[in-house]
CSV table of C-alpha atoms and ligand atoms in Angstrom, one decimal:
chain,number,residue,atom,x,y,z
A,1,MET,CA,0.7,-1.4,-27.2
A,2,LYS,CA,3.2,1.5,-26.8
A,3,LYS,CA,6.6,0.4,-25.8
A,4,SER,CA,7.6,1.1,-22.2
A,5,ARG,CA,8.0,4.6,-20.9
A,6,ILE,CA,10.6,4.6,-18.2
A,7,LYS,CA,13.5,6.7,-17.1
A,8,ASP,CA,16.6,4.8,-18.2
A,9,ILE,CA,17.0,1.3,-19.5
A,10,SER,CA,20.6,1.2,-18.6
A,11,LEU,CA,19.6,0.8,-14.9
A,12,ALA,CA,18.2,-2.6,-15.7
A,13,LYS,CA,21.2,-4.6,-14.3
A,14,GLU,CA,20.9,-2.9,-10.9
A,15,GLY,CA,17.2,-3.5,-10.9
A,16,ALA,CA,17.6,-7.2,-11.7
A,17,LEU,CA,19.9,-7.7,-8.7
A,18,LYS,CA,17.4,-6.1,-6.4
A,19,ILE,CA,14.6,-8.3,-7.8
A,20,ASP,CA,16.7,-11.4,-7.2
A,21,TRP,CA,17.1,-10.2,-3.6
A,22,ALA,CA,13.3,-9.7,-3.2
A,23,GLU,CA,12.7,-13.2,-4.7
A,24,ALA,CA,15.0,-14.7,-2.0
A,25,HIS,CA,12.8,-13.1,0.6
A,26,MET,CA,9.4,-13.9,-0.9
A,27,PRO,CA,9.1,-17.7,-0.5
A,28,VAL,CA,5.3,-18.0,-0.6
A,29,LEU,CA,5.0,-16.0,-3.8
A,30,MET,CA,7.8,-18.1,-5.3
A,31,LYS,CA,6.0,-21.2,-4.4
A,32,LEU,CA,2.9,-19.9,-6.1
A,33,ARG,CA,5.1,-19.1,-9.1
A,34,GLN,CA,6.3,-22.7,-9.3
A,35,LYS,CA,2.6,-23.9,-9.3
A,36,PHE,CA,1.5,-21.3,-11.9
A,37,SER,CA,4.5,-22.2,-14.1
A,38,GLY,CA,3.2,-25.7,-14.4
A,39,GLU,CA,-0.5,-25.0,-14.7
A,40,LYS,CA,-0.6,-21.7,-16.7
A,41,PRO,CA,-3.9,-20.6,-15.2
A,42,PHE,CA,-3.5,-17.1,-16.7
A,43,LYS,CA,-2.9,-18.3,-20.2
A,44,ASN,CA,-4.7,-15.9,-22.6
A,45,TRP,CA,-5.5,-13.5,-19.7
A,46,ARG,CA,-4.4,-9.8,-19.9
A,47,ILE,CA,-3.6,-8.1,-16.7
A,48,ALA,CA,-3.3,-4.3,-16.3
A,49,ALA,CA,-1.7,-3.3,-13.0
A,50,CYS,CA,-1.4,0.1,-11.3
A,51,LEU,CA,1.0,-0.6,-8.4
A,52,HIS,CA,4.1,0.9,-6.8
A,53,ILE,CA,6.9,-0.2,-9.2
A,54,THR,CA,9.2,-1.8,-6.7
A,55,LYS,CA,11.3,-5.0,-6.5
A,56,GLU,CA,8.5,-6.8,-4.7
A,57,THR,CA,6.0,-5.7,-7.4
A,58,ALA,CA,8.4,-7.1,-10.0
A,59,VAL,CA,8.3,-10.5,-8.3
A,60,LEU,CA,4.5,-10.4,-8.5
A,61,VAL,CA,4.7,-9.4,-12.2
A,62,ARG,CA,7.1,-12.2,-13.0
A,63,THR,CA,4.8,-14.7,-11.1
A,64,LEU,CA,1.7,-13.8,-13.0
A,65,ALA,CA,3.6,-13.9,-16.2
A,66,ALA,CA,5.0,-17.4,-15.3
A,67,GLY,CA,1.3,-18.3,-15.1
A,68,GLY,CA,0.8,-17.2,-18.7
A,69,ALA,CA,-0.6,-13.7,-18.2
A,70,GLN,CA,0.3,-10.8,-20.5
A,71,ILE,CA,1.0,-7.8,-18.3
A,72,ALA,CA,1.2,-4.1,-18.5
A,73,ILE,CA,2.1,-2.1,-15.4
A,74,THR,CA,1.9,1.6,-14.5
A,75,ALA,CA,3.0,3.5,-11.4
A,76,CYS,CA,0.3,4.1,-8.7
A,77,ASN,CA,2.2,7.1,-7.3
A,78,PRO,CA,4.3,9.8,-8.8
A,79,LEU,CA,7.2,9.4,-6.3
A,80,SER,CA,7.3,5.7,-5.6
A,81,THR,CA,8.7,4.2,-8.8
A,82,GLN,CA,12.2,2.6,-8.5
A,83,ASP,CA,13.6,3.4,-11.8
A,84,ASP,CA,16.1,0.5,-11.9
A,85,ILE,CA,13.2,-1.9,-11.3
A,86,ALA,CA,11.1,-0.3,-14.1
A,87,ALA,CA,14.1,-0.7,-16.4
A,88,SER,CA,14.7,-4.3,-15.5
A,89,LEU,CA,11.0,-5.2,-16.1
A,90,ALA,CA,11.0,-3.3,-19.4
A,91,LEU,CA,14.2,-5.2,-20.5
A,92,GLU,CA,12.4,-8.5,-19.6
A,93,GLY,CA,9.7,-7.5,-22.1
A,94,PHE,CA,6.9,-6.3,-19.9
A,95,TYR,CA,5.0,-3.1,-20.8
A,96,VAL,CA,6.1,-0.7,-18.1
A,97,TYR,CA,5.0,2.9,-17.7
A,98,GLY,CA,6.4,4.9,-14.9
A,99,TRP,CA,9.4,6.8,-13.5
A,100,ARG,CA,10.1,8.6,-10.2
A,101,GLY,CA,8.9,12.2,-10.3
A,102,LEU,CA,6.3,12.1,-13.1
A,103,ASN,CA,3.7,14.8,-13.2
A,104,ASN,CA,0.0,14.4,-12.8
A,105,ASN,CA,-0.7,14.5,-16.6
A,106,GLU,CA,2.0,11.9,-17.2
A,107,TYR,CA,0.6,9.8,-14.4
A,108,TYR,CA,-2.9,9.6,-15.9
A,109,GLU,CA,-1.5,9.3,-19.5
A,110,ASN,CA,0.4,6.2,-18.4
A,111,ILE,CA,-2.7,4.7,-16.8
A,112,GLU,CA,-4.5,5.2,-20.1
A,113,ILE,CA,-1.7,3.6,-22.1
A,114,THR,CA,-1.7,0.7,-19.7
A,115,LEU,CA,-5.4,0.3,-20.3
A,116,ASP,CA,-4.7,0.0,-24.0
A,117,LEU,CA,-3.8,-3.6,-23.2
A,118,LYS,CA,-7.6,-4.2,-23.0
A,119,PRO,CA,-7.3,-6.0,-19.7
A,120,ASP,CA,-9.3,-9.0,-18.5
A,121,ILE,CA,-8.2,-8.2,-14.9
A,122,THR,CA,-7.1,-5.0,-13.3
A,123,ILE,CA,-4.9,-4.8,-10.2
A,124,ASP,CA,-4.9,-1.5,-8.4
A,125,ASP,CA,-3.3,0.2,-5.4
A,126,ALA,CA,-5.7,3.0,-4.6
A,127,CYS,CA,-8.2,2.6,-7.4
A,128,ASP,CA,-6.9,5.1,-10.0
A,129,LEU,CA,-6.9,2.4,-12.8
A,130,ILE,CA,-10.5,1.4,-12.0
A,131,PHE,CA,-11.4,5.0,-11.8
A,132,THR,CA,-9.9,5.7,-15.2
A,133,ALA,CA,-11.6,2.6,-16.7
A,134,HIS,CA,-15.0,3.8,-15.3
A,135,THR,CA,-14.6,7.3,-16.5
A,136,LYS,CA,-12.5,7.9,-19.6
A,137,ARG,CA,-12.3,4.3,-20.9
A,138,GLN,CA,-15.7,2.9,-20.4
A,139,GLU,CA,-15.5,1.0,-23.7
A,140,LEU,CA,-13.1,-1.4,-21.9
A,141,LEU,CA,-15.5,-2.3,-19.1
A,142,PRO,CA,-17.4,-5.1,-20.8
A,143,ASN,CA,-14.2,-7.1,-21.3
A,144,ILE,CA,-13.0,-6.7,-17.7
A,145,LYS,CA,-13.8,-9.8,-15.7
A,146,GLY,CA,-12.6,-8.6,-12.4
A,147,GLY,CA,-10.2,-6.6,-10.4
A,148,CYS,CA,-8.1,-6.7,-7.2
A,149,GLU,CA,-7.5,-3.7,-4.9
A,150,GLU,CA,-4.5,-3.6,-2.7
A,151,THR,CA,-5.1,-0.7,-0.2
A,152,THR,CA,-7.4,0.8,2.3
A,153,SER,CA,-7.8,4.1,0.3
A,154,GLY,CA,-8.8,2.1,-2.8
A,155,VAL,CA,-11.3,-0.2,-1.0
A,156,LYS,CA,-12.9,3.0,0.4
A,157,ARG,CA,-13.4,4.4,-3.1
A,158,LEU,CA,-14.7,1.0,-4.4
A,159,LYS,CA,-17.3,0.7,-1.6
A,160,ILE,CA,-18.6,4.1,-2.4
A,161,MET,CA,-18.7,3.2,-6.1
A,162,GLU,CA,-20.6,0.0,-5.2
A,163,GLY,CA,-23.0,1.9,-3.0
A,164,GLU,CA,-23.7,4.4,-5.8
A,165,GLY,CA,-24.3,1.5,-8.2
A,166,VAL,CA,-21.5,2.6,-10.6
A,167,LEU,CA,-19.0,-0.2,-10.1
A,168,LYS,CA,-19.2,-2.3,-13.3
A,169,TYR,CA,-17.2,-5.4,-12.4
A,170,PRO,CA,-16.4,-7.5,-9.4
A,171,VAL,CA,-13.3,-6.4,-7.3
A,172,ILE,CA,-11.6,-8.4,-4.6
A,173,ALA,CA,-10.7,-6.2,-1.6
A,174,VAL,CA,-7.3,-7.7,-1.1
A,175,ASN,CA,-6.6,-5.2,1.7
A,176,SER,CA,-9.4,-6.7,3.7
A,177,ALA,CA,-7.7,-10.1,3.8
A,178,ARG,CA,-6.0,-10.8,7.1
A,179,THR,CA,-2.9,-12.0,5.2
A,180,LYS,CA,-2.7,-8.4,3.9
A,181,HIS,CA,-3.7,-5.8,6.4
A,182,LEU,CA,-2.6,-7.5,9.7
A,183,PHE,CA,0.9,-7.7,8.4
A,184,ASP,CA,1.4,-5.2,5.5
A,185,ASN,CA,-0.5,-2.3,7.1
A,186,ARG,CA,0.8,-3.0,10.6
A,187,TYR,CA,4.4,-4.4,10.4
A,188,GLY,CA,5.1,-3.2,6.9
A,189,THR,CA,4.0,0.4,7.3
A,190,GLY,CA,5.3,0.4,10.9
A,191,GLN,CA,8.8,-0.3,9.8
A,192,SER,CA,9.0,1.2,6.3
A,193,SER,CA,7.6,4.6,7.5
A,194,PHE,CA,10.5,4.9,9.9
A,195,ASP,CA,12.8,3.7,7.2
A,196,GLY,CA,11.6,6.7,5.1
A,197,ILE,CA,11.7,9.2,8.0
A,198,LEU,CA,15.2,8.1,8.9
A,199,ARG,CA,16.6,8.2,5.3
A,200,ALA,CA,15.1,11.7,4.9
A,201,THR,CA,16.3,13.1,8.2
A,202,ASN,CA,18.7,10.7,10.0
A,203,ILE,CA,17.3,12.1,13.4
A,204,LEU,CA,17.2,10.2,16.7
A,205,ILE,CA,13.8,9.0,17.5
A,206,ALA,CA,14.5,8.2,21.1
A,207,GLY,CA,13.2,10.9,23.4
A,208,LYS,CA,11.1,12.6,20.7
A,209,THR,CA,7.4,13.0,20.9
A,210,VAL,CA,5.9,11.2,17.9
A,211,VAL,CA,2.3,12.1,17.1
A,212,VAL,CA,0.6,9.4,15.1
A,213,VAL,CA,-2.6,10.7,13.4
A,214,GLY,CA,-5.0,7.8,13.1
A,215,TYR,CA,-5.0,4.4,14.9
A,216,GLY,CA,-6.0,2.0,12.2
A,217,TRP,CA,-3.7,-0.9,11.2
A,218,CYS,CA,-1.1,1.5,9.8
A,219,GLY,CA,-1.3,3.8,12.8
A,220,ARG,CA,-1.0,0.8,15.2
A,221,GLY,CA,2.2,-0.3,13.4
A,222,ILE,CA,3.8,3.1,13.3
A,223,SER,CA,3.0,3.7,17.0
A,224,ALA,CA,4.4,0.3,18.1
A,225,ARG,CA,7.7,1.0,16.2
A,226,ALA,CA,7.9,4.6,17.5
A,227,LYS,CA,7.6,3.2,21.1
A,228,GLY,CA,10.3,0.6,20.3
A,229,PHE,CA,12.6,3.4,19.3
A,230,GLY,CA,12.1,5.1,22.6
A,231,ALA,CA,9.7,7.8,21.5
A,232,ASN,CA,6.9,9.3,23.6
A,233,VAL,CA,4.0,8.4,21.4
A,234,VAL,CA,0.8,10.4,21.1
A,235,ILE,CA,-2.3,9.3,19.2
A,236,THR,CA,-5.0,11.4,17.7
A,237,GLU,CA,-8.2,9.8,16.6
A,238,VAL,CA,-11.8,10.5,15.6
A,239,GLU,CA,-13.1,7.0,16.3
A,240,PRO,CA,-13.9,6.3,19.9
A,241,ILE,CA,-13.1,2.5,19.9
A,242,ALA,CA,-9.7,3.1,18.2
A,243,ALA,CA,-8.9,5.9,20.6
A,244,LEU,CA,-9.7,3.7,23.6
A,245,GLU,CA,-7.6,0.9,22.1
A,246,ALA,CA,-4.7,3.3,21.7
A,247,ARG,CA,-5.0,4.4,25.3
A,248,MET,CA,-5.1,0.9,26.6
A,249,ASP,CA,-2.1,0.0,24.3
A,250,GLY,CA,-0.3,2.5,26.5
A,251,PHE,CA,-0.3,5.7,24.4
A,252,MET,CA,-1.4,9.2,25.2
A,253,VAL,CA,-4.5,10.2,23.3
A,254,MET,CA,-5.5,13.8,22.7
A,255,PRO,CA,-7.0,16.1,20.1
A,256,ILE,CA,-4.8,17.2,17.3
A,257,PHE,CA,-5.0,20.8,18.5
A,258,GLU,CA,-3.2,19.7,21.7
A,259,ALA,CA,-0.9,17.2,20.0
A,260,ALA,CA,0.2,19.9,17.5
A,261,LYS,CA,1.8,21.9,20.3
A,262,ILE,CA,4.0,19.1,21.6
A,263,GLY,CA,4.9,16.9,18.7
A,264,ASP,CA,8.5,16.7,17.3
A,265,ILE,CA,7.5,14.3,14.5
A,266,PHE,CA,4.0,13.9,13.0
A,267,VAL,CA,3.0,10.9,11.0
A,268,THR,CA,-0.4,10.8,9.3
A,269,ALA,CA,-2.1,7.5,8.6
A,270,THR,CA,-5.8,8.2,8.4
A,271,GLY,CA,-6.8,7.9,4.7
A,272,ASN,CA,-8.5,11.3,5.2
A,273,LYS,CA,-8.0,14.8,4.0
A,274,TYR,CA,-6.2,17.7,5.7
A,275,VAL,CA,-5.9,15.9,9.1
A,276,ILE,CA,-2.9,18.3,9.6
A,277,ALA,CA,-3.9,21.7,8.3
A,278,GLU,CA,-3.1,25.4,8.6
A,279,GLU,CA,-4.5,25.8,12.1
A,280,HIS,CA,-2.2,23.0,13.3
A,281,PHE,CA,0.9,24.3,11.6
A,282,LYS,CA,0.4,27.5,13.5
A,283,LEU,CA,0.6,25.7,16.8
A,284,MET,CA,3.6,23.6,16.1
A,285,LYS,CA,7.0,23.9,17.6
A,286,THR,CA,9.9,25.0,15.4
A,287,GLY,CA,11.7,22.0,14.0
A,288,ALA,CA,8.7,19.8,13.8
A,289,ILE,CA,8.9,17.1,11.1
A,290,LEU,CA,5.8,16.2,9.0
A,291,ALA,CA,5.4,12.9,7.3
A,292,ASN,CA,2.5,11.1,5.7
A,293,ALA,CA,2.1,7.3,5.6
A,294,GLY,CA,-1.3,7.3,3.9
A,295,HIS,CA,-1.7,6.5,0.2
A,296,PHE,CA,-2.7,10.0,-1.1
A,297,ASN,CA,-0.9,13.3,-0.5
A,298,ILE,CA,-3.9,14.9,1.0
A,299,GLU,CA,-3.5,14.1,4.7
A,300,ILE,CA,-1.1,17.1,5.3
A,301,ASP,CA,-2.5,20.3,3.8
A,302,VAL,CA,0.7,21.1,1.8
A,303,ILE,CA,-1.1,23.9,-0.1
A,304,SER,CA,-1.7,25.8,3.1
A,305,LEU,CA,1.8,25.1,4.3
A,306,GLU,CA,3.2,26.6,1.0
A,307,LYS,CA,1.0,29.7,1.5
A,308,LEU,CA,2.0,30.2,5.1
A,309,SER,CA,5.7,29.9,4.4
A,310,ARG,CA,8.1,32.7,3.5
A,311,LYS,CA,11.0,30.6,2.5
A,312,LYS,CA,11.5,27.1,1.4
A,313,ARG,CA,14.7,25.1,0.9
A,314,THR,CA,15.6,21.5,0.4
A,315,ILE,CA,17.8,20.3,3.3
A,316,ARG,CA,18.5,16.8,2.0
A,317,PRO,CA,16.7,14.5,-0.4
A,318,ASN,CA,13.0,14.3,0.5
A,319,CYS,CA,13.3,16.8,3.3
A,320,VAL,CA,12.1,20.4,2.7
A,321,GLU,CA,12.3,23.2,5.2
A,322,TYR,CA,9.5,25.7,5.3
A,323,THR,CA,10.1,28.9,7.2
A,324,LEU,CA,6.9,30.5,8.5
A,325,ALA,CA,6.2,33.8,10.3
A,326,HIS,CA,8.6,34.6,13.2
A,327,GLY,CA,11.2,32.3,11.8
A,328,LYS,CA,9.4,29.1,12.7
A,329,ARG,CA,10.7,26.1,10.7
A,330,LEU,CA,8.7,23.1,9.7
A,331,TYR,CA,10.1,20.1,7.8
A,332,LEU,CA,8.0,18.3,5.2
A,333,LEU,CA,9.1,14.9,4.0
A,334,SER,CA,8.5,13.6,0.5
A,335,GLU,CA,6.2,16.5,-0.4
A,336,GLY,CA,3.6,14.9,1.8
A,337,ARG,CA,3.4,11.8,-0.3
A,338,LEU,CA,3.6,8.4,1.3
A,339,VAL,CA,7.0,8.6,3.1
A,340,ASN,CA,7.8,4.9,3.1
A,341,LEU,CA,7.8,4.6,-0.7
A,342,SER,CA,8.9,8.1,-1.5
A,343,SER,CA,11.9,8.4,0.9
A,344,ALA,CA,12.6,4.7,1.1
A,345,GLU,CA,11.8,1.4,-0.7
A,346,GLY,CA,8.4,0.6,0.8
A,347,HIS,CA,7.6,-2.4,2.8
A,348,PRO,CA,10.3,-5.1,3.1
A,349,SER,CA,10.0,-8.1,0.8
A,350,GLU,CA,9.0,-10.5,3.6
A,351,VAL,CA,5.8,-8.7,4.3
A,352,MET,CA,5.0,-8.0,0.6
A,353,ASP,CA,5.4,-11.8,0.2
A,354,MET,CA,2.1,-12.2,1.9
A,355,SER,CA,0.4,-9.1,0.3
A,356,PHE,CA,1.3,-10.2,-3.2
A,357,SER,CA,0.5,-13.9,-2.6
A,358,THR,CA,-2.9,-12.6,-1.6
A,359,GLN,CA,-3.0,-10.6,-4.9
A,360,ALA,CA,-1.9,-13.6,-6.9
A,361,LEU,CA,-4.6,-15.8,-5.4
A,362,ALA,CA,-7.2,-13.1,-5.8
A,363,SER,CA,-6.4,-12.9,-9.5
A,364,LEU,CA,-6.6,-16.7,-9.7
A,365,PHE,CA,-10.0,-16.5,-8.0
A,366,ILE,CA,-11.2,-14.1,-10.7
A,367,VAL,CA,-10.0,-16.5,-13.4
A,368,ARG,CA,-11.9,-19.4,-11.8
A,369,ASN,CA,-15.0,-17.7,-10.6
A,370,HIS,CA,-15.7,-14.6,-12.7
A,371,LYS,CA,-18.7,-16.1,-14.5
A,372,ASP,CA,-20.5,-16.4,-11.1
A,373,LEU,CA,-19.6,-12.9,-9.8
A,374,LYS,CA,-21.7,-9.8,-10.2
A,375,PRO,CA,-20.2,-6.3,-10.0
A,376,GLY,CA,-19.4,-5.5,-6.4
A,377,VAL,CA,-16.7,-5.6,-3.8
A,378,TYR,CA,-15.8,-9.1,-2.6
A,379,GLU,CA,-13.9,-10.4,0.4
A,380,PHE,CA,-10.8,-12.5,-0.2
A,381,SER,CA,-11.4,-16.3,0.4
A,382,LYS,CA,-10.8,-17.4,4.1
A,383,GLU,CA,-9.5,-20.7,2.8
A,384,ASP,CA,-6.8,-19.0,0.7
A,385,GLU,CA,-5.9,-16.8,3.7
A,386,GLN,CA,-5.2,-20.0,5.6
A,387,LYS,CA,-3.2,-21.4,2.7
A,388,ILE,CA,-1.0,-18.4,2.6
A,389,ALA,CA,-0.4,-18.3,6.3
A,390,LEU,CA,0.5,-22.0,6.4
A,391,LEU,CA,3.0,-21.5,3.6
A,392,LYS,CA,4.5,-18.5,5.3
A,393,LEU,CA,4.8,-20.4,8.6
A,394,GLU,CA,6.4,-23.3,6.7
A,395,ALA,CA,8.9,-21.0,5.0
A,396,MET,CA,9.7,-19.5,8.4
A,397,GLY,CA,10.3,-23.0,9.9
A,398,ILE,CA,7.4,-22.6,12.3
A,399,LYS,CA,5.2,-25.6,13.2
A,400,ILE,CA,1.9,-25.2,14.9
A,401,ASP,CA,-0.6,-27.5,16.6
A,402,SER,CA,-3.8,-28.9,15.2
A,403,LEU,CA,-7.1,-29.6,16.9
A,404,THR,CA,-7.5,-33.0,18.5
A,405,SER,CA,-10.7,-35.0,17.6
A,406,VAL,CA,-12.1,-34.2,21.1
A,407,GLN,CA,-11.5,-30.5,20.6
A,408,LYS,CA,-13.1,-30.6,17.1
A,409,LYS,CA,-16.2,-32.3,18.5
A,410,TYR,CA,-16.4,-29.9,21.4
A,411,LEU,CA,-16.2,-26.9,19.1
A,412,SER,CA,-19.1,-28.2,17.0
A,413,SER,CA,-21.4,-29.0,19.9
A,414,TRP,CA,-23.5,-26.8,22.2
A,415,GLN,CA,-24.6,-29.2,24.9
A,416,GLU,CA,-21.4,-29.2,27.1
A,417,GLY,CA,-21.3,-26.3,29.5
A,418,THR,CA,-20.5,-25.9,33.3
A,419,ARG,CA,-19.4,-29.1,35.0
B,1,ADE,N1,3.4,-0.9,-0.8
B,1,ADE,C1,4.1,-0.8,0.3
B,1,ADE,N2,5.3,-1.3,0.2
B,1,ADE,C2,5.4,-1.8,-1.1
B,1,ADE,C3,6.4,-2.4,-1.8
B,1,ADE,N3,7.6,-2.7,-1.3
B,1,ADE,N4,6.1,-2.8,-3.1
B,1,ADE,C4,4.9,-2.6,-3.6
B,1,ADE,N5,3.9,-2.0,-3.0
B,1,ADE,C5,4.1,-1.6,-1.7
């Protein structure tokens, strides 16, 4: 294996402090680490991960390593790597490939180097590692026992691969676990997107019109937080049920052509392409701020924005002003890449505790069950969801009730009705 490719190893000390901080806020994953340390379930297993290189990811990496795994990690986004964390992991002896601001060639080069580990398990955030293994590195496929996928955009790609019969190994859709999307996508994205928007702009949200494009779990979280800040929240949707839900959650719902005219801040969270495009930029008010919370940088049509603009200048880190015809100014955050990880630090540790505990148990599931699994996309175990939720409640000092024997009996019978 090639030694790590990172920005600056001298940042390791700073990174280590941040990882300590994350560990203090990830009690469930730390509990799993304790268990893995004793049992070594990943002994002789090689894991290649393509994830955001953050302090929380470092806690996952250390946890899998404590269970005996050999690990190589590469960045899953050009702008999300925290260089101090990458340095710290490299100093600890992990194979790390990533730095903030790498270009597209470097990005895929690093993925290929990571695959040189000849992994037994792949862990992805948006499927670029699996994609590369299935295209440029097919010789590795027979050795891969399974994979885990972290995010909605990745699960979408995997399901299409499965449908076309090209997916060559089993992959657990970690994103579909309730311990992931109900918390990470909603509360994680809800908070961290505003963290990113505020670090990049430091504007007041109260009194602004925030347009949230897409009302999936991320959109729901972003809208709830925008409302909490005192914004007037507008939702745009293409899916009728989601649109109705948004309306009954108390938000205005309208087509993007209408919303484009009134929005002060636009946040995309659809997982789809060009949901804000040239025709919308033309309708926007001067001063409008554009941010993307989806995984890929395709939701805002940045190419058209570049073409439309006459002048471009960086106002502050991660905030670029585009001047269009008639002097209209639009502000694009983080180049249209995911704003929470590019302008801030991603989701807080407490929420990643649940997401990465789900990842850790999904990896363990592959170790234990891979011989019985065919290529395809698998749901995360319901039993493990409950285990994670109970551990999280316990860590938060929250006790809940359990069913009485009368209630259990009632729930398993059909004879008792009106009385
Ligand atoms: N995705 C969103 N937030 C993240 C974080 N803090 N670490 C890793 N992946 C993330």
